[in-house]
Amino acid sequence: MRESIYNYYRGKEIDMTYLEKWFDLHRRQVELEALLEQTIAEKSEQGLTLKEFYLLHFLNQAQEKSLRQIDLPDKLHLSPSAVSRMVARLEAKNCALLSRKCCEHDKRASFICLTSEGQTTLAYLQKAVEESLATKASWLS
């Protein structure tokens, strides 16, 4: 790596190599997300997106394979309305990857549940994602 470049910001000396490292990290993240988006789109019969893959992943990690819909925006880094649209799109595709059930204690709330079909699809996609990430293993070390 080239010698450090120093600059001043608000009277403090800063090492620009950290900024350069940050931009490199961001570039790699964007490239990895594009790679995963392509992998998931090609491998899923349902034409899933990366965010939909994340949704299936978080549901799979949850107790009883379900989460309250109001808990999903924080996990997915999406707005509540974006999560609602995503769930509605998956339901409209009739792909049976997830189901919705009402909360017993609060009829206004609903749980989003990963189905057995969703678990099977997720396992297949996780393997494909692992293989894609392996091609960039040096970036992840």
PDB file of N, CA and C in Angstrom, residues 33-81:
ATOM      1  N   GLU A  33     -22.737  -7.693  -3.240  1.00  0.00           N
ATOM      2  CA  GLU A  33     -24.201  -7.668  -3.286  1.00  0.00           C
ATOM      3  C   GLU A  33     -24.708  -7.899  -4.704  1.00  0.00           C
ATOM      4  N   ALA A  34     -24.029  -7.328  -5.692  1.00  0.00           N
ATOM      5  CA  ALA A  34     -24.427  -7.548  -7.092  1.00  0.00           C
ATOM      6  C   ALA A  34     -24.244  -9.016  -7.470  1.00  0.00           C
ATOM      7  N   LEU A  35     -23.139  -9.613  -7.028  1.00  0.00           N
ATOM      8  CA  LEU A  35     -22.886 -11.028  -7.298  1.00  0.00           C
ATOM      9  C   LEU A  35     -23.970 -11.900  -6.663  1.00  0.00           C
ATOM     10  N   LEU A  36     -24.308 -11.612  -5.411  1.00  0.00           N
ATOM     11  CA  LEU A  36     -25.327 -12.401  -4.718  1.00  0.00           C
ATOM     12  C   LEU A  36     -26.707 -12.181  -5.318  1.00  0.00           C
ATOM     13  N   GLU A  37     -27.008 -10.954  -5.695  1.00  0.00           N
ATOM     14  CA  GLU A  37     -28.293 -10.654  -6.337  1.00  0.00           C
ATOM     15  C   GLU A  37     -28.439 -11.490  -7.611  1.00  0.00           C
ATOM     16  N   GLN A  38     -27.368 -11.548  -8.400  1.00  0.00           N
ATOM     17  CA  GLN A  38     -27.383 -12.322  -9.645  1.00  0.00           C
ATOM     18  C   GLN A  38     -27.515 -13.815  -9.352  1.00  0.00           C
ATOM     19  N   THR A  39     -26.752 -14.312  -8.395  1.00  0.00           N
ATOM     20  CA  THR A  39     -26.796 -15.730  -8.033  1.00  0.00           C
ATOM     21  C   THR A  39     -28.198 -16.140  -7.598  1.00  0.00           C
ATOM     22  N   ILE A  40     -28.794 -15.350  -6.720  1.00  0.00           N
ATOM     23  CA  ILE A  40     -30.120 -15.680  -6.195  1.00  0.00           C
ATOM     24  C   ILE A  40     -31.169 -15.618  -7.297  1.00  0.00           C
ATOM     25  N   ALA A  41     -31.092 -14.604  -8.142  1.00  0.00           N
ATOM     26  CA  ALA A  41     -32.065 -14.477  -9.241  1.00  0.00           C
ATOM     27  C   ALA A  41     -31.971 -15.669 -10.191  1.00  0.00           C
ATOM     28  N   GLU A  42     -30.739 -16.102 -10.482  1.00  0.00           N
ATOM     29  CA  GLU A  42     -30.543 -17.222 -11.408  1.00  0.00           C
ATOM     30  C   GLU A  42     -30.938 -18.562 -10.796  1.00  0.00           C
ATOM     31  N   LYS A  43     -30.668 -18.749  -9.523  1.00  0.00           N
ATOM     32  CA  LYS A  43     -30.866 -20.057  -8.889  1.00  0.00           C
ATOM     33  C   LYS A  43     -32.268 -20.270  -8.326  1.00  0.00           C
ATOM     34  N   SER A  44     -32.985 -19.199  -8.040  1.00  0.00           N
ATOM     35  CA  SER A  44     -34.315 -19.388  -7.454  1.00  0.00           C
ATOM     36  C   SER A  44     -35.369 -19.458  -8.543  1.00  0.00           C
ATOM     37  N   GLU A  45     -36.204 -20.462  -8.444  1.00  0.00           N
ATOM     38  CA  GLU A  45     -37.299 -20.619  -9.404  1.00  0.00           C
ATOM     39  C   GLU A  45     -38.276 -19.455  -9.300  1.00  0.00           C
ATOM     40  N   GLN A  46     -38.319 -18.842  -8.130  1.00  0.00           N
ATOM     41  CA  GLN A  46     -39.266 -17.764  -7.874  1.00  0.00           C
ATOM     42  C   GLN A  46     -38.719 -16.398  -8.277  1.00  0.00           C
ATOM     43  N   GLY A  47     -37.464 -16.330  -8.715  1.00  0.00           N
ATOM     44  CA  GLY A  47     -36.860 -15.054  -9.076  1.00  0.00           C
ATOM     45  C   GLY A  47     -36.716 -14.123  -7.878  1.00  0.00           C
ATOM     46  N   LEU A  48     -36.220 -14.664  -6.779  1.00  0.00           N
ATOM     47  CA  LEU A  48     -36.103 -13.889  -5.550  1.00  0.00           C
ATOM     48  C   LEU A  48     -35.021 -12.823  -5.650  1.00  0.00           C
ATOM     49  N   THR A  49     -35.162 -11.802  -4.810  1.00  0.00           N
ATOM     50  CA  THR A  49     -34.154 -10.753  -4.699  1.00  0.00           C
ATOM     51  C   THR A  49     -33.268 -11.051  -3.488  1.00  0.00           C
ATOM     52  N   LEU A  50     -32.189 -10.307  -3.367  1.00  0.00           N
ATOM     53  CA  LEU A  50     -31.295 -10.468  -2.225  1.00  0.00           C
ATOM     54  C   LEU A  50     -32.029 -10.143  -0.918  1.00  0.00           C
ATOM     55  N   LYS A  51     -32.821  -9.092  -0.902  1.00  0.00           N
ATOM     56  CA  LYS A  51     -33.578  -8.735   0.308  1.00  0.00           C
ATOM     57  C   LYS A  51     -34.584  -9.829   0.674  1.00  0.00           C
ATOM     58  N   GLU A  52     -35.196 -10.454  -0.323  1.00  0.00           N
ATOM     59  CA  GLU A  52     -36.120 -11.559  -0.046  1.00  0.00           C
ATOM     60  C   GLU A  52     -35.360 -12.758   0.515  1.00  0.00           C
ATOM     61  N   PHE A  53     -34.155 -12.988   0.022  1.00  0.00           N
ATOM     62  CA  PHE A  53     -33.282 -14.029   0.575  1.00  0.00           C
ATOM     63  C   PHE A  53     -32.982 -13.724   2.043  1.00  0.00           C
ATOM     64  N   TYR A  54     -32.651 -12.457   2.340  1.00  0.00           N
ATOM     65  CA  TYR A  54     -32.405 -12.063   3.728  1.00  0.00           C
ATOM     66  C   TYR A  54     -33.634 -12.343   4.590  1.00  0.00           C
ATOM     67  N   LEU A  55     -34.809 -12.036   4.078  1.00  0.00           N
ATOM     68  CA  LEU A  55     -36.047 -12.289   4.817  1.00  0.00           C
ATOM     69  C   LEU A  55     -36.164 -13.770   5.163  1.00  0.00           C
ATOM     70  N   LEU A  56     -35.966 -14.642   4.181  1.00  0.00           N
ATOM     71  CA  LEU A  56     -36.035 -16.085   4.433  1.00  0.00           C
ATOM     72  C   LEU A  56     -34.984 -16.505   5.457  1.00  0.00           C
ATOM     73  N   HIS A  57     -33.786 -15.945   5.342  1.00  0.00           N
ATOM     74  CA  HIS A  57     -32.695 -16.271   6.268  1.00  0.00           C
ATOM     75  C   HIS A  57     -33.069 -15.904   7.708  1.00  0.00           C
ATOM     76  N   PHE A  58     -33.564 -14.681   7.917  1.00  0.00           N
ATOM     77  CA  PHE A  58     -33.916 -14.252   9.269  1.00  0.00           C
ATOM     78  C   PHE A  58     -35.077 -15.055   9.836  1.00  0.00           C
ATOM     79  N   LEU A  59     -36.037 -15.400   8.997  1.00  0.00           N
ATOM     80  CA  LEU A  59     -37.132 -16.253   9.464  1.00  0.00           C
ATOM     81  C   LEU A  59     -36.603 -17.622   9.876  1.00  0.00           C
ATOM     82  N   ASN A  60     -35.666 -18.155   9.107  1.00  0.00           N
ATOM     83  CA  ASN A  60     -35.087 -19.461   9.402  1.00  0.00           C
ATOM     84  C   ASN A  60     -34.321 -19.448  10.725  1.00  0.00           C
ATOM     85  N   GLN A  61     -33.686 -18.328  11.040  1.00  0.00           N
ATOM     86  CA  GLN A  61     -32.910 -18.209  12.272  1.00  0.00           C
ATOM     87  C   GLN A  61     -33.795 -18.014  13.503  1.00  0.00           C
ATOM     88  N   ALA A  62     -35.019 -17.573  13.290  1.00  0.00           N
ATOM     89  CA  ALA A  62     -35.911 -17.238  14.400  1.00  0.00           C
ATOM     90  C   ALA A  62     -36.497 -18.482  15.062  1.00  0.00           C
ATOM     91  N   GLN A  63     -36.855 -18.296  16.317  1.00  0.00           N
ATOM     92  CA  GLN A  63     -37.536 -19.361  17.050  1.00  0.00           C
ATOM     93  C   GLN A  63     -38.852 -19.663  16.339  1.00  0.00           C
ATOM     94  N   GLU A  64     -39.127 -20.914  16.150  1.00  0.00           N
ATOM     95  CA  GLU A  64     -40.328 -21.390  15.457  1.00  0.00           C
ATOM     96  C   GLU A  64     -40.409 -20.903  14.009  1.00  0.00           C
ATOM     97  N   LYS A  65     -39.290 -20.466  13.455  1.00  0.00           N
ATOM     98  CA  LYS A  65     -39.211 -20.045  12.041  1.00  0.00           C
ATOM     99  C   LYS A  65     -40.208 -18.936  11.710  1.00  0.00           C
ATOM    100  N   SER A  66     -40.473 -18.063  12.687  1.00  0.00           N
ATOM    101  CA  SER A  66     -41.412 -16.969  12.434  1.00  0.00           C
ATOM    102  C   SER A  66     -41.014 -15.733  13.229  1.00  0.00           C
ATOM    103  N   LEU A  67     -41.376 -14.576  12.682  1.00  0.00           N
ATOM    104  CA  LEU A  67     -41.136 -13.291  13.332  1.00  0.00           C
ATOM    105  C   LEU A  67     -42.364 -12.414  13.159  1.00  0.00           C
ATOM    106  N   ARG A  68     -42.560 -11.507  14.116  1.00  0.00           N
ATOM    107  CA  ARG A  68     -43.626 -10.533  13.936  1.00  0.00           C
ATOM    108  C   ARG A  68     -43.232  -9.601  12.793  1.00  0.00           C
ATOM    109  N   GLN A  69     -44.182  -9.248  11.980  1.00  0.00           N
ATOM    110  CA  GLN A  69     -43.882  -8.396  10.832  1.00  0.00           C
ATOM    111  C   GLN A  69     -43.277  -7.066  11.282  1.00  0.00           C
ATOM    112  N   ILE A  70     -43.683  -6.559  12.440  1.00  0.00           N
ATOM    113  CA  ILE A  70     -43.143  -5.279  12.903  1.00  0.00           C
ATOM    114  C   ILE A  70     -41.674  -5.373  13.323  1.00  0.00           C
ATOM    115  N   ASP A  71     -41.141  -6.585  13.505  1.00  0.00           N
ATOM    116  CA  ASP A  71     -39.733  -6.765  13.860  1.00  0.00           C
ATOM    117  C   ASP A  71     -38.830  -6.868  12.633  1.00  0.00           C
ATOM    118  N   LEU A  72     -39.410  -7.051  11.471  1.00  0.00           N
ATOM    119  CA  LEU A  72     -38.613  -7.265  10.258  1.00  0.00           C
ATOM    120  C   LEU A  72     -37.918  -6.018   9.710  1.00  0.00           C
ATOM    121  N   PRO A  73     -38.504  -4.830   9.768  1.00  0.00           N
ATOM    122  CA  PRO A  73     -37.817  -3.665   9.191  1.00  0.00           C
ATOM    123  C   PRO A  73     -36.410  -3.442   9.740  1.00  0.00           C
ATOM    124  N   ASP A  74     -36.219  -3.598  11.046  1.00  0.00           N
ATOM    125  CA  ASP A  74     -34.885  -3.412  11.622  1.00  0.00           C
ATOM    126  C   ASP A  74     -33.898  -4.458  11.121  1.00  0.00           C
ATOM    127  N   LYS A  75     -34.340  -5.678  11.001  1.00  0.00           N
ATOM    128  CA  LYS A  75     -33.455  -6.745  10.536  1.00  0.00           C
ATOM    129  C   LYS A  75     -33.074  -6.573   9.070  1.00  0.00           C
ATOM    130  N   LEU A  76     -34.018  -6.102   8.265  1.00  0.00           N
ATOM    131  CA  LEU A  76     -33.809  -5.992   6.818  1.00  0.00           C
ATOM    132  C   LEU A  76     -33.324  -4.613   6.384  1.00  0.00           C
ATOM    133  N   HIS A  77     -33.269  -3.678   7.317  1.00  0.00           N
ATOM    134  CA  HIS A  77     -32.891  -2.289   7.004  1.00  0.00           C
ATOM    135  C   HIS A  77     -33.809  -1.710   5.930  1.00  0.00           C
ATOM    136  N   LEU A  78     -35.097  -1.936   6.128  1.00  0.00           N
ATOM    137  CA  LEU A  78     -36.126  -1.429   5.225  1.00  0.00           C
ATOM    138  C   LEU A  78     -37.202  -0.739   6.057  1.00  0.00           C
ATOM    139  N   SER A  79     -37.993   0.083   5.394  1.00  0.00           N
ATOM    140  CA  SER A  79     -39.123   0.719   6.074  1.00  0.00           C
ATOM    141  C   SER A  79     -40.222  -0.322   6.296  1.00  0.00           C
ATOM    142  N   PRO A  80     -41.106  -0.078   7.255  1.00  0.00           N
ATOM    143  CA  PRO A  80     -42.228  -1.007   7.456  1.00  0.00           C
ATOM    144  C   PRO A  80     -43.069  -1.201   6.191  1.00  0.00           C
ATOM    145  N   SER A  81     -43.279  -0.134   5.429  1.00  0.00           N
ATOM    146  CA  SER A  81     -44.082  -0.278   4.209  1.00  0.00           C
ATOM    147  C   SER A  81     -43.347  -1.107   3.155  1.00  0.00           C
TER     148      SER A  81
END
